[in-house]
Amino acid sequence: MKDITTISGKLDATGLKVAIVAARFNDFIVNRLVDGALDYLELQGFDRADITLVRVPGAFELPLICQKLATGKKYNGILALGAVIRGSTPHFDYVCGEAVKGLAHTMLAHNVPLGFGLLTCDTIDQAIERAGSKAGNKGVEAAAAMLETIRVLEQI
Ligand code: INI
């Protein structure tokens, strides 16, 4: 009996260029996501010259800049990093909702692997936990997901 065909992505940086788009809002958290992602990508073999880092004001601006980068087709993958932390008004829900919708739309409309490293937390403690402490580093996880998806996409 024939075996099934399995397609999976190798975590290999050879020949790839990626862009990281990082929000400045809550930069004490987002900078940890950026550092974690850069560290991870370099461990996978990326040359720093093949990584472009773009800073944007906040999570709400992530989709526009990711979309523009996707349109230019210079990057094999895009990594969106940010941290939205709930306050006492509905602002959080609007920012998160539009950011998620816009990023998902960009990925699908442009067929570009987009690592989703946007923290959406109720408290600052939750954000700290996810930015390189108790709950890992979501910047690293999103970078790994982007790299794996790049390699899967090119095989199908
Ligand atoms: N942007 C964030 O990235 N995180 C937040 O927690 C946040 N809060 O809470 O307001 C936030 N707001 C700014 C928003 O993303 C835009 O930059 C701003 O509204 C200007 O367009």
GROMACS .gro file of C-alpha atoms and ligand atoms in nm:
model
  177
    1MET     CA    1   0.000   0.000   0.000
    2LYS     CA    2   0.127   0.344  -0.088
    3ASP     CA    3   0.206   0.586   0.192
    4ILE     CA    4   0.030   0.918   0.231
    5THR     CA    5   0.193   1.234   0.101
    6THR     CA    6   0.296   1.457   0.385
    7ILE     CA    7   0.391   1.819   0.333
    8SER     CA    8   0.553   2.003   0.617
    9GLY     CA    9   0.770   2.309   0.650
   10LYS     CA   10   1.139   2.291   0.730
   11LEU     CA   11   1.263   2.567   0.957
   12ASP     CA   12   1.532   2.678   0.718
   13ALA     CA   13   1.619   3.039   0.637
   14THR     CA   14   1.809   2.979   0.313
   15GLY     CA   15   1.723   3.238   0.046
   16LEU     CA   16   1.451   3.408   0.248
   17LYS     CA   17   1.386   3.773   0.323
   18VAL     CA   18   1.138   3.871   0.592
   19ALA     CA   19   0.995   4.191   0.734
   20ILE     CA   20   0.901   4.251   1.095
   21VAL     CA   21   0.640   4.518   1.160
   22ALA     CA   22   0.637   4.621   1.525
   23ALA     CA   23   0.412   4.864   1.711
   24ARG     CA   24   0.571   5.132   1.933
   25PHE     CA   25   0.269   5.139   2.167
   26ASN     CA   26   0.354   4.939   2.481
   27ASP     CA   27   0.711   4.925   2.358
   28PHE     CA   28   0.843   4.779   2.684
   29ILE     CA   29   0.649   4.464   2.589
   30VAL     CA   30   0.678   4.480   2.210
   31ASN     CA   31   1.057   4.524   2.224
   32ARG     CA   32   1.080   4.188   2.402
   33LEU     CA   33   0.875   4.029   2.123
   34VAL     CA   34   1.106   4.188   1.864
   35ASP     CA   35   1.420   4.072   2.047
   36GLY     CA   36   1.281   3.720   2.081
   37ALA     CA   37   1.184   3.705   1.713
   38LEU     CA   38   1.523   3.837   1.595
   39ASP     CA   39   1.706   3.594   1.818
   40TYR     CA   40   1.495   3.305   1.687
   41LEU     CA   41   1.537   3.403   1.320
   42GLU     CA   42   1.914   3.432   1.358
   43LEU     CA   43   1.925   3.090   1.526
   44GLN     CA   44   1.745   2.951   1.220
   45GLY     CA   45   2.018   3.092   0.996
   46PHE     CA   46   1.886   3.431   0.889
   47ASP     CA   47   2.143   3.694   0.805
   48ARG     CA   48   2.051   4.026   0.970
   49ALA     CA   49   2.072   4.186   0.624
   50ASP     CA   50   1.773   3.976   0.517
   51ILE     CA   51   1.551   4.109   0.795
   52THR     CA   52   1.380   4.448   0.771
   53LEU     CA   53   1.227   4.599   1.084
   54VAL     CA   54   0.950   4.856   1.039
   55ARG     CA   55   0.812   5.049   1.336
   56VAL     CA   56   0.452   5.171   1.339
   57PRO     CA   57   0.264   5.376   1.602
   58GLY     CA   58   0.025   5.109   1.730
   59ALA     CA   59  -0.153   4.783   1.656
   60PHE     CA   60  -0.416   4.966   1.453
   61GLU     CA   61  -0.149   5.064   1.196
   62LEU     CA   62  -0.008   4.710   1.158
   63PRO     CA   63  -0.243   4.599   0.876
   64LEU     CA   64  -0.177   4.895   0.645
   65ILE     CA   65   0.198   4.861   0.665
   66CYS     CA   66   0.188   4.481   0.635
   67GLN     CA   67  -0.037   4.518   0.334
   68LYS     CA   68   0.200   4.765   0.168
   69LEU     CA   69   0.495   4.533   0.232
   70ALA     CA   70   0.298   4.239   0.094
   71THR     CA   71   0.210   4.435  -0.220
   72GLY     CA   72   0.580   4.501  -0.290
   73LYS     CA   73   0.648   4.123  -0.296
   74LYS     CA   74   1.003   4.175  -0.162
   75TYR     CA   75   0.949   3.955   0.142
   76ASN     CA   76   0.875   3.586   0.173
   77GLY     CA   77   0.701   3.645   0.503
   78ILE     CA   78   0.589   3.924   0.731
   79LEU     CA   79   0.582   3.918   1.109
   80ALA     CA   80   0.340   4.151   1.287
   81LEU     CA   81   0.424   4.228   1.650
   82GLY     CA   82   0.230   4.437   1.898
   83ALA     CA   83   0.060   4.440   2.236
   84VAL     CA   84  -0.291   4.560   2.307
   85ILE     CA   85  -0.373   4.583   2.676
   86ARG     CA   86  -0.731   4.633   2.794
   87GLY     CA   87  -0.820   4.965   2.955
   88SER     CA   88  -1.144   5.089   3.104
   89THR     CA   89  -1.312   5.175   2.773
   90PRO     CA   90  -1.412   4.971   2.463
   91HIS     CA   91  -1.104   5.106   2.277
   92PHE     CA   92  -0.924   4.772   2.325
   93ASP     CA   93  -1.196   4.583   2.136
   94TYR     CA   94  -1.187   4.820   1.840
   95VAL     CA   95  -0.808   4.817   1.812
   96CYS     CA   96  -0.785   4.437   1.845
   97GLY     CA   97  -1.075   4.372   1.612
   98GLU     CA   98  -0.947   4.591   1.331
   99ALA     CA   99  -0.587   4.473   1.369
  100VAL     CA  100  -0.680   4.105   1.355
  101LYS     CA  101  -0.924   4.154   1.067
  102GLY     CA  102  -0.675   4.361   0.867
  103LEU     CA  103  -0.386   4.122   0.921
  104ALA     CA  104  -0.592   3.817   0.828
  105HIS     CA  105  -0.719   3.995   0.519
  106THR     CA  106  -0.364   4.091   0.416
  107MET     CA  107  -0.241   3.734   0.450
  108LEU     CA  108  -0.525   3.593   0.241
  109ALA     CA  109  -0.544   3.870  -0.019
  110HIS     CA  110  -0.169   3.857  -0.093
  111ASN     CA  111  -0.090   3.490  -0.026
  112VAL     CA  112   0.184   3.597   0.209
  113PRO     CA  113   0.263   3.407   0.530
  114LEU     CA  114   0.199   3.650   0.811
  115GLY     CA  115   0.318   3.567   1.161
  116PHE     CA  116   0.058   3.690   1.409
  117GLY     CA  117   0.247   3.814   1.712
  118LEU     CA  118  -0.011   4.054   1.850
  119LEU     CA  119  -0.074   4.012   2.222
  120THR     CA  120  -0.429   4.092   2.329
  121CYS     CA  121  -0.425   4.094   2.708
  122ASP     CA  122  -0.650   4.197   2.993
  123THR     CA  123  -0.359   4.300   3.213
  124ILE     CA  124   0.002   4.412   3.191
  125ASP     CA  125   0.101   4.101   3.386
  126GLN     CA  126  -0.051   3.880   3.117
  127ALA     CA  127   0.148   4.069   2.855
  128ILE     CA  128   0.474   4.034   3.052
  129GLU     CA  129   0.411   3.659   3.090
  130ARG     CA  130   0.383   3.627   2.711
  131ALA     CA  131   0.682   3.845   2.626
  132GLY     CA  132   0.966   3.627   2.741
  133SER     CA  133   0.869   3.495   3.083
  134LYS     CA  134   0.618   3.239   3.224
  135ALA     CA  135   0.416   3.185   2.908
  136GLY     CA  136   0.710   3.196   2.666
  137ASN     CA  137   0.763   3.461   2.401
  138LYS     CA  138   0.484   3.505   2.146
  139GLY     CA  139   0.726   3.689   1.916
  140VAL     CA  140   0.930   3.371   1.889
  141GLU     CA  141   0.620   3.157   1.833
  142ALA     CA  142   0.489   3.387   1.562
  143ALA     CA  143   0.830   3.395   1.388
  144ALA     CA  144   0.841   3.014   1.392
  145ALA     CA  145   0.488   2.993   1.252
  146MET     CA  146   0.575   3.240   0.975
  147LEU     CA  147   0.887   3.044   0.875
  148GLU     CA  148   0.706   2.710   0.876
  149THR     CA  149   0.419   2.854   0.671
  150ILE     CA  150   0.660   3.003   0.414
  151ARG     CA  151   0.807   2.657   0.362
  152VAL     CA  152   0.469   2.484   0.345
  153LEU     CA  153   0.328   2.737   0.100
  154GLU     CA  154   0.614   2.692  -0.146
  155GLN     CA  155   0.546   2.317  -0.165
  156ILE     CA  156   0.176   2.323  -0.251
  157INI     N1  157  -0.221   5.044   2.034
  157INI     C1  158  -0.154   4.935   2.074
  157INI     O1  159  -0.070   4.882   1.998
  157INI     N2  160  -0.181   4.880   2.196
  157INI     C2  161  -0.273   4.933   2.280
  157INI     O2  162  -0.290   4.878   2.393
  157INI     C3  163  -0.343   5.048   2.240
  157INI     N3  164  -0.441   5.108   2.328
  157INI     O3  165  -0.473   5.049   2.431
  157INI     O4  166  -0.491   5.216   2.301
  157INI     C4  167  -0.315   5.104   2.113
  157INI     N4  168  -0.379   5.215   2.070
  157INI     C5  169  -0.326   5.296   1.963
  157INI     C6  170  -0.377   5.251   1.827
  157INI     O5  171  -0.319   5.128   1.788
  157INI     C7  172  -0.341   5.356   1.720
  157INI     O6  173  -0.201   5.367   1.709
  157INI     C8  174  -0.398   5.495   1.752
  157INI     O7  175  -0.536   5.487   1.774
  157INI     C9  176  -0.371   5.594   1.636
  157INI     O8  177  -0.429   5.548   1.514
   0.00000   0.00000   0.00000
